[in-house]
XYZ file of C-alpha atoms in Angstrom:
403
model
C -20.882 -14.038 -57.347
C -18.727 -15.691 -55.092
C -18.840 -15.977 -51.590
C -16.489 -14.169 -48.629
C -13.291 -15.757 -47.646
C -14.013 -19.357 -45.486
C -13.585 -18.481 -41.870
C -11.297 -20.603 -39.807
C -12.045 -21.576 -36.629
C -9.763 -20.315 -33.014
C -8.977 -21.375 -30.236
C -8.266 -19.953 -26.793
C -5.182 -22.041 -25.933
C -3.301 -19.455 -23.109
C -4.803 -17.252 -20.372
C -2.941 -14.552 -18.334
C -4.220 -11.844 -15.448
C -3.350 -9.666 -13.147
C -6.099 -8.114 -11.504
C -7.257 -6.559 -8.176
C -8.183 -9.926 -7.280
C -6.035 -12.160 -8.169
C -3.110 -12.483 -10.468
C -3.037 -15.565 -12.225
C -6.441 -17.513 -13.413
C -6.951 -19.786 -10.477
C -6.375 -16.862 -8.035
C -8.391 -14.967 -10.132
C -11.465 -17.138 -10.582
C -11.757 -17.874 -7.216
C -11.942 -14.064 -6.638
C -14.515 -12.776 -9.530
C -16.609 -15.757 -7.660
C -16.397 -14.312 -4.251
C -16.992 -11.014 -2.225
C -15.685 -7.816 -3.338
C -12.617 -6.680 -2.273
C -13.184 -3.670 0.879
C -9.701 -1.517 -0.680
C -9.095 0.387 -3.999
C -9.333 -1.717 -6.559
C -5.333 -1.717 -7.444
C -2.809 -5.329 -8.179
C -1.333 -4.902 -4.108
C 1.211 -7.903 -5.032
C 2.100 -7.331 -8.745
C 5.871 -7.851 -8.373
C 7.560 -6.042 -11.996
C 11.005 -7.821 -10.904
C 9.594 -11.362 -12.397
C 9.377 -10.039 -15.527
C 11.993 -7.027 -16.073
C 15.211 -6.397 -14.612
C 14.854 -3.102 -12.415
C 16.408 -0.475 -14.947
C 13.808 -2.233 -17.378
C 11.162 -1.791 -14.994
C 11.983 2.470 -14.173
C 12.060 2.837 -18.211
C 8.717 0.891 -18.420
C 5.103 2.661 -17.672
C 2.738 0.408 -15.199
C 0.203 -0.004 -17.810
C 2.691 -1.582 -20.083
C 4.581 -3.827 -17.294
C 0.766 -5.420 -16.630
C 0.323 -5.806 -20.657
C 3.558 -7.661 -20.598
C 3.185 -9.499 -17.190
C -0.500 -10.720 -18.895
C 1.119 -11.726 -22.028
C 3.536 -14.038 -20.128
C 1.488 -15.286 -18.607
C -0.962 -16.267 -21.649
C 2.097 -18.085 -23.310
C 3.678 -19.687 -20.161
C 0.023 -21.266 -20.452
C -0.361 -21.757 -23.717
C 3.132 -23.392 -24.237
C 5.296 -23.368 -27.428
C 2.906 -23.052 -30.174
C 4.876 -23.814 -33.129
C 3.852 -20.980 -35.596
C 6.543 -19.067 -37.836
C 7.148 -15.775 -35.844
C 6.051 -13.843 -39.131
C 2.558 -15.317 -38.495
C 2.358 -14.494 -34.943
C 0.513 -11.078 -33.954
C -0.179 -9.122 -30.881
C -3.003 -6.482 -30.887
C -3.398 -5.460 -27.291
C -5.317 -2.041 -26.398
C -5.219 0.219 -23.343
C -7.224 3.387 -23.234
C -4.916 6.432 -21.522
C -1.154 4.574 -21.942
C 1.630 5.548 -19.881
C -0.751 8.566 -18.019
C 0.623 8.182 -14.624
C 4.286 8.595 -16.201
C 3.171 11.557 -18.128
C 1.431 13.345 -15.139
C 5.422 12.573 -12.991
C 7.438 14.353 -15.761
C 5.070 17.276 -15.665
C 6.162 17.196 -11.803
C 9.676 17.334 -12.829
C 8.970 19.652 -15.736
C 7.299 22.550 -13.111
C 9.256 21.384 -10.300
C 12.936 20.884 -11.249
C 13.011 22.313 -14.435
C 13.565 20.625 -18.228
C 16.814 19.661 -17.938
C 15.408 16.881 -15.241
C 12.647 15.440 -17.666
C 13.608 12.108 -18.481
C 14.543 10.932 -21.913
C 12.293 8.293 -21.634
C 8.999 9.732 -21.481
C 8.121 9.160 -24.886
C 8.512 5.566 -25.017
C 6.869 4.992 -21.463
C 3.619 7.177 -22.416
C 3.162 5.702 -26.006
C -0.261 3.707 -25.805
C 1.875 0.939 -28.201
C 4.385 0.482 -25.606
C 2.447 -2.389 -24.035
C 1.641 -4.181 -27.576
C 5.396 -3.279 -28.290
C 6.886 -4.533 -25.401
C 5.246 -7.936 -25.820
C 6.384 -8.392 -29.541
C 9.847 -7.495 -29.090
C 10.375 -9.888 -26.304
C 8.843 -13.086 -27.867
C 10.125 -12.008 -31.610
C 6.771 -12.068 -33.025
C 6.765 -10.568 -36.339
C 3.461 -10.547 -37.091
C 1.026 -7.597 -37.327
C 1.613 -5.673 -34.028
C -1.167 -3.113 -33.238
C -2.948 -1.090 -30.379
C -6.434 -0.263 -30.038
C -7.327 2.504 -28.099
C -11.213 2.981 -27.904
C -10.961 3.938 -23.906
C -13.165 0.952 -22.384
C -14.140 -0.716 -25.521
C -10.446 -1.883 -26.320
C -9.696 -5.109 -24.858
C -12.932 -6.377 -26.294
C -12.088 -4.969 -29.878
C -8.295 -6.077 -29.333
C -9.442 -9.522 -29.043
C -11.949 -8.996 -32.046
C -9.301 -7.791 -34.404
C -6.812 -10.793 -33.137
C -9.407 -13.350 -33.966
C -10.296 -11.604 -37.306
C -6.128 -11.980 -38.088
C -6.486 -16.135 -37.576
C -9.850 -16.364 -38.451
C -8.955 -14.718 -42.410
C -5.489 -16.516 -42.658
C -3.344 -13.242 -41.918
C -2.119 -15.322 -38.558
C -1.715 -19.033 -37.041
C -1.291 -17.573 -33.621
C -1.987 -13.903 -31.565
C -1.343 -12.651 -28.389
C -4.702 -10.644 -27.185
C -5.949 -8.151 -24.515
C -5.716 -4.739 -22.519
C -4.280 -3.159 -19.851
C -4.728 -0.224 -17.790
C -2.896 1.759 -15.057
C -4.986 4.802 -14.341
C -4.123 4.680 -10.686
C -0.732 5.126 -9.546
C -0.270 8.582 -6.970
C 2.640 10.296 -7.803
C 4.438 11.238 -4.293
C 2.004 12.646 -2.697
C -0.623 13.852 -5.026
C -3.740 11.471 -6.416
C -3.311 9.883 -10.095
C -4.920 12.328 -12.514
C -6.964 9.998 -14.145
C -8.556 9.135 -10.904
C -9.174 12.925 -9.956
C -10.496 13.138 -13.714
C -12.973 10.852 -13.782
C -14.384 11.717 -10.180
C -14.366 15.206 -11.260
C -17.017 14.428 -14.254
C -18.867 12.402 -10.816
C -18.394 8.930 -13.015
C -16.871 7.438 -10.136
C -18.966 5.808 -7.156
C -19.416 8.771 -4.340
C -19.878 5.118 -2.238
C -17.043 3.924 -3.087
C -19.237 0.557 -4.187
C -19.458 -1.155 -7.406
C -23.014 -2.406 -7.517
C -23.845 -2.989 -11.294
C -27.517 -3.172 -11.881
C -28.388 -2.129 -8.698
C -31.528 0.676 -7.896
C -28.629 2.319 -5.138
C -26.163 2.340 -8.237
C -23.633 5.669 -8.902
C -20.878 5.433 -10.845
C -18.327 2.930 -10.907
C -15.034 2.092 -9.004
C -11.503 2.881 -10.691
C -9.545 -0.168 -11.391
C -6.324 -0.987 -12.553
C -5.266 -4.596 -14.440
C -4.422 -6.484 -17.765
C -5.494 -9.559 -19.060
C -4.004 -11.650 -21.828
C -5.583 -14.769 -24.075
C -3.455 -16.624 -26.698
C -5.398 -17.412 -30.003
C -4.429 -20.176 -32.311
C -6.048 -21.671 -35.452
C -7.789 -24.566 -33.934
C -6.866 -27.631 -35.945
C -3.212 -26.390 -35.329
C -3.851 -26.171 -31.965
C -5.277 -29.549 -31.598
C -2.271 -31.089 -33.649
C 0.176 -29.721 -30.962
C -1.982 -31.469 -28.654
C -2.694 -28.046 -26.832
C -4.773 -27.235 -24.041
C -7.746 -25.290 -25.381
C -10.373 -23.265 -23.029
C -12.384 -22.303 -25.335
C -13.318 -21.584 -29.555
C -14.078 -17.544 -30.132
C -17.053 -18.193 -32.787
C -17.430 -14.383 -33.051
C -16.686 -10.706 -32.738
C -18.020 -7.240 -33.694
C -17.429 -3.473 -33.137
C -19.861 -0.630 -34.293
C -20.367 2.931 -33.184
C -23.239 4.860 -31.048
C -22.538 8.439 -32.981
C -23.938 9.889 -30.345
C -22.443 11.548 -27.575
C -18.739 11.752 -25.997
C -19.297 10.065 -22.872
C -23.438 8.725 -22.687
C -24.678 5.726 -24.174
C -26.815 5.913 -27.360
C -31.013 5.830 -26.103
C -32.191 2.195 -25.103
C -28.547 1.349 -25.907
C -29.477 1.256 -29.662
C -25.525 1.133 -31.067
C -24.816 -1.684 -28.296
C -28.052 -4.204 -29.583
C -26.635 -3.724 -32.999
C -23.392 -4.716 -32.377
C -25.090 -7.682 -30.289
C -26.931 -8.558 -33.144
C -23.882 -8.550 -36.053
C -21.439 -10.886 -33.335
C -23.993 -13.175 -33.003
C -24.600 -12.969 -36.979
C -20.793 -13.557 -37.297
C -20.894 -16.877 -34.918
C -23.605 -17.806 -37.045
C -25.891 -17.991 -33.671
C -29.262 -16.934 -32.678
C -30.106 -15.039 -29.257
C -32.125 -18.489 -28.094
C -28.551 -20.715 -28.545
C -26.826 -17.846 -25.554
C -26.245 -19.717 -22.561
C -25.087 -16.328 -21.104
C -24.265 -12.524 -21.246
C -20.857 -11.747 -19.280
C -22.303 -7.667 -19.428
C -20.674 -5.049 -19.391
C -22.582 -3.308 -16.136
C -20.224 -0.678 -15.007
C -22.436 0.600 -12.377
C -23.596 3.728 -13.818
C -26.781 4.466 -14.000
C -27.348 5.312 -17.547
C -25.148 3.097 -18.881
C -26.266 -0.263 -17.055
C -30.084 0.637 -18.242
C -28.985 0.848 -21.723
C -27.298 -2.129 -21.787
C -30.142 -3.803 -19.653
C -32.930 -2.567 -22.314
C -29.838 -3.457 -25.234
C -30.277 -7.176 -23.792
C -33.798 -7.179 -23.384
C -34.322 -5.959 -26.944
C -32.049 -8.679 -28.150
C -33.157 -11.657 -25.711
C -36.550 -10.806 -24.802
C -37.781 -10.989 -21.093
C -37.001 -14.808 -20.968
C -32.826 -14.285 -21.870
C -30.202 -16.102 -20.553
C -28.209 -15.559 -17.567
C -26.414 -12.292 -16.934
C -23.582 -11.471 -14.661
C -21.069 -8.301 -14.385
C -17.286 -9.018 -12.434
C -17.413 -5.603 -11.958
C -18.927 -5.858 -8.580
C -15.284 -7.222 -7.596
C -13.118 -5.713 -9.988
C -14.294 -2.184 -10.374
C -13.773 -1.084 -13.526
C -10.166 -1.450 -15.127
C -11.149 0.983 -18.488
C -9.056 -0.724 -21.525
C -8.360 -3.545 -19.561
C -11.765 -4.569 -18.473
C -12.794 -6.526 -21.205
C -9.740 -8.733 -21.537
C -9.854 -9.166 -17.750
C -13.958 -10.319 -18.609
C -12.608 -12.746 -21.949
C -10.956 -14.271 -19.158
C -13.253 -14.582 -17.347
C -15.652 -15.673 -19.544
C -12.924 -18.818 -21.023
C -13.047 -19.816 -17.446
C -16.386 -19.783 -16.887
C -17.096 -22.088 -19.653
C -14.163 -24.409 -18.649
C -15.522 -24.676 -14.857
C -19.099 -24.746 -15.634
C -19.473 -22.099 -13.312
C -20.823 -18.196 -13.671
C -19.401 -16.146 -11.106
C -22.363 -13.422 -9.067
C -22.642 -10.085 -9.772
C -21.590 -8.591 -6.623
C -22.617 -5.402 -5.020
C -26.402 -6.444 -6.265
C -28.736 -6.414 -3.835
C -31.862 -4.638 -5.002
C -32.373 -5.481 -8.264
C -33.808 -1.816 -10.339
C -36.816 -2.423 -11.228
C -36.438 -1.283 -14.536
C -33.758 -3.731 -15.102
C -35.592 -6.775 -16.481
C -32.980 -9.268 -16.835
C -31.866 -13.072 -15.079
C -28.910 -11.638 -13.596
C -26.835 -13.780 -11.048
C -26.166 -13.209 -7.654
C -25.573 -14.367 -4.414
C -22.775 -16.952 -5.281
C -21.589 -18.991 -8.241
C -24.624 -20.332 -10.270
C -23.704 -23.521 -12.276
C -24.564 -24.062 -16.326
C -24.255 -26.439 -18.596
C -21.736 -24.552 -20.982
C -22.888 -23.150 -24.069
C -21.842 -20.205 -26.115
C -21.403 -16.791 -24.061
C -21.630 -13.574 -24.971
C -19.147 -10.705 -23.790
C -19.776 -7.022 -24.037
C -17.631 -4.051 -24.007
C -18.971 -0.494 -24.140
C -16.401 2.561 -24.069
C -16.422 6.806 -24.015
C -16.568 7.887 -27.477
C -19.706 5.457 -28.339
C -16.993 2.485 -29.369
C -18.906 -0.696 -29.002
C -17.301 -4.215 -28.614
C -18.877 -7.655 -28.282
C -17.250 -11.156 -28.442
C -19.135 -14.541 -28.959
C -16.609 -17.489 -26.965
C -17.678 -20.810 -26.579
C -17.045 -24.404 -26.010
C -15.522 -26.108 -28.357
C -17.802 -29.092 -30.356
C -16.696 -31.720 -32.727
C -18.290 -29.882 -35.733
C -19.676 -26.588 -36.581
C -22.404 -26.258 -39.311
């Protein structure tokens, strides 16, 4: 028998974010790396105008403005990569789409009747909009797709982009999530907010404090995040700037339970395990675990005894950004891939803040306090989502050769 296709290698050439913290990745990174923010966890100075005219920007849900806004951002970065638009793909994810637009034409619906609904509801709730939006812009041709596996998606939208170059499908993608779960309408709360706090998964503290004994529930966040992919000896001809090489990606499935995580985090070791199998890496060559540490408390043991199980007591360093960016659903683990590209670029792992009192039955090397520096190595990124959808990515720096 033969073997599987020959993978090709990718690069991270292009990096885009707006976040709570920060929009843009020097802003950003210098936020993830410092206290959190004392305010809801919203983009205060996201300006739509740079990036649509303003009847573009009324026709256009939040979520999908960010996804776009991201995107730019990515290519501004990454520059003009050269690749026939029928090779270039986008697969972005976002986990409740246009929701706040949705809940304000139900307003109108009740309110002013259904001649006053607008005609553009349907295209500003559609969870492609975002991955849609980007595409027709830039006139890439390529696959265009939208995952949608609630706080799972970024992670697995990056997976699937990578999978595209890695497998020849692609030369170059356009990668990541967004989320918008928080925008009032007049004077009433977003839904999604009033949602989740109904089902008590939000913080009654109002504090994001992953891993810690006083954690309860995390803090609502709203964001997108973008990375450009590129096959990497392409890249490197163009003479781009590259931030990182993705070695490896996987997605499986807890088959559990709607909303908990699987017991000792069983379906999020596996899926551990099979991206470190595709990187062709062992746990002992991790030089860190970007985690996905919500600040629940079932959900951060899980993954805590998920790491354990994988790394054994000794494991590498772990930190969660979710101390400072609260928890952005689809976007979250694009906003982390950033994160994570930069943190291997600066040498740098940003604290997990909101940790104080380590739980006890957490029994991990996880980073606080301030920035703790690393010789950059291969970093793991995990992304764990309602529904049981589990995502992990394997980025690191990029070496001369790869056996």
């Amino acid at each position: 028998m033969t073997g599987g296709p020959t993978k090709r290698r990718v690069a991270v050439t292009g990096l885009g974010v707006a976040s709570c913290v920060g929009i843009g990745v020097d802003a950003f990174f210098d936020g993830v790396c410092g206290p959190a923010p004392d305010r809801e966890r919203r983009v205060v100075d996201f300006d739509p105008s740079r990036w649509f005219e303003p009847k573009e920007a009324r026709r256009t849900d939040r979520f999908a403005q960010l996804s776009f806004a991201s995107a730019a951002m990515a290519l501004d970065d990454a520059g003009d990569v050269g690749v026939d638009p029928e090779r270039c793909g986008v697969v972005f994810g976002t986990g409740v789409g246009g929701l706040s637009t949705l809940q304000e034409q139900i307003t109108v619906l009740v309110e002013r009747g259904e001649r006053r609904v607008s005609p553009f509801l349907v295209p500003m709730i559609m969870g492609n909009a975002g991955a849609a939006t980007i595409s027709m812009r830039f006139g890439w041709r390529g696959p265009c797709e939208t995952i949608v596996t609630a706080c799972a998606a970024g992670t697995q939208s990056i997976g699937n982009a990578y999978r595209l170059i890695a497998y020849g499908r692609c030369d170059a993608a356009i990668t990541g999530g967004a989320e918008a779960a928080m925008e009032p309408v007049g004077d009433r709360p977003a839904i999604g907010a009033v949602a989740f706090g109904n089902m008590t998964a939000l913080s009654s503290s109002r504090m994001s404090r992953p891993f810690d004994v006083r954690r309860d529930g995390f803090v609502l966040a709203e964001g997108g995040a973008a990375l450009v992919l590129e096959e990497l000896e392409h890249a490197r001809a163009r003479g781009a700037h590259i931030y990182a090489e993705l070695l490896g990606a996987a997605s499986t499935a807890d088959a559990y339970h709607i909303t908990a995580p699987a017991p000792e985090g069983a379906g999020a070791r596996s899926c551990m395990e099979l991206a470190l199998d595709d990187a062709g890496l062992t746990p002992g060559d991790v030089a860190h675990i970007n985690a996905h540490g919500t600040s629940t408390p079932a959900g951060d043991l899980a993954e805590a005894h998920a790491i354990e199980k994988v790394f054994g007591h000794a494991g590498p360093p772990v930190t969660s950004i979710k101390g400072v960016t609260g928890h952005a659903l689809a976007g979250a683990g694009a906003i982390e891939a950033v994160a994570v590209a930069l943190t291997i670029e600066r040498g740098a792992i940003p604290p997990t803040a909101g940790l104080e009192q380590l739980d006890p039955d957490v029994r991990l090397d996880v980073v606080t306090g301030g920035p703790r520096s690393f010789s950059p190595g291969p970093v793991l990124s995990n992304s764990f989502g309602f529904g049981g959808h589990n995502g992990c990515l394997v980025m690191s720096p990029v070496y001369d050769a790869r056996d």
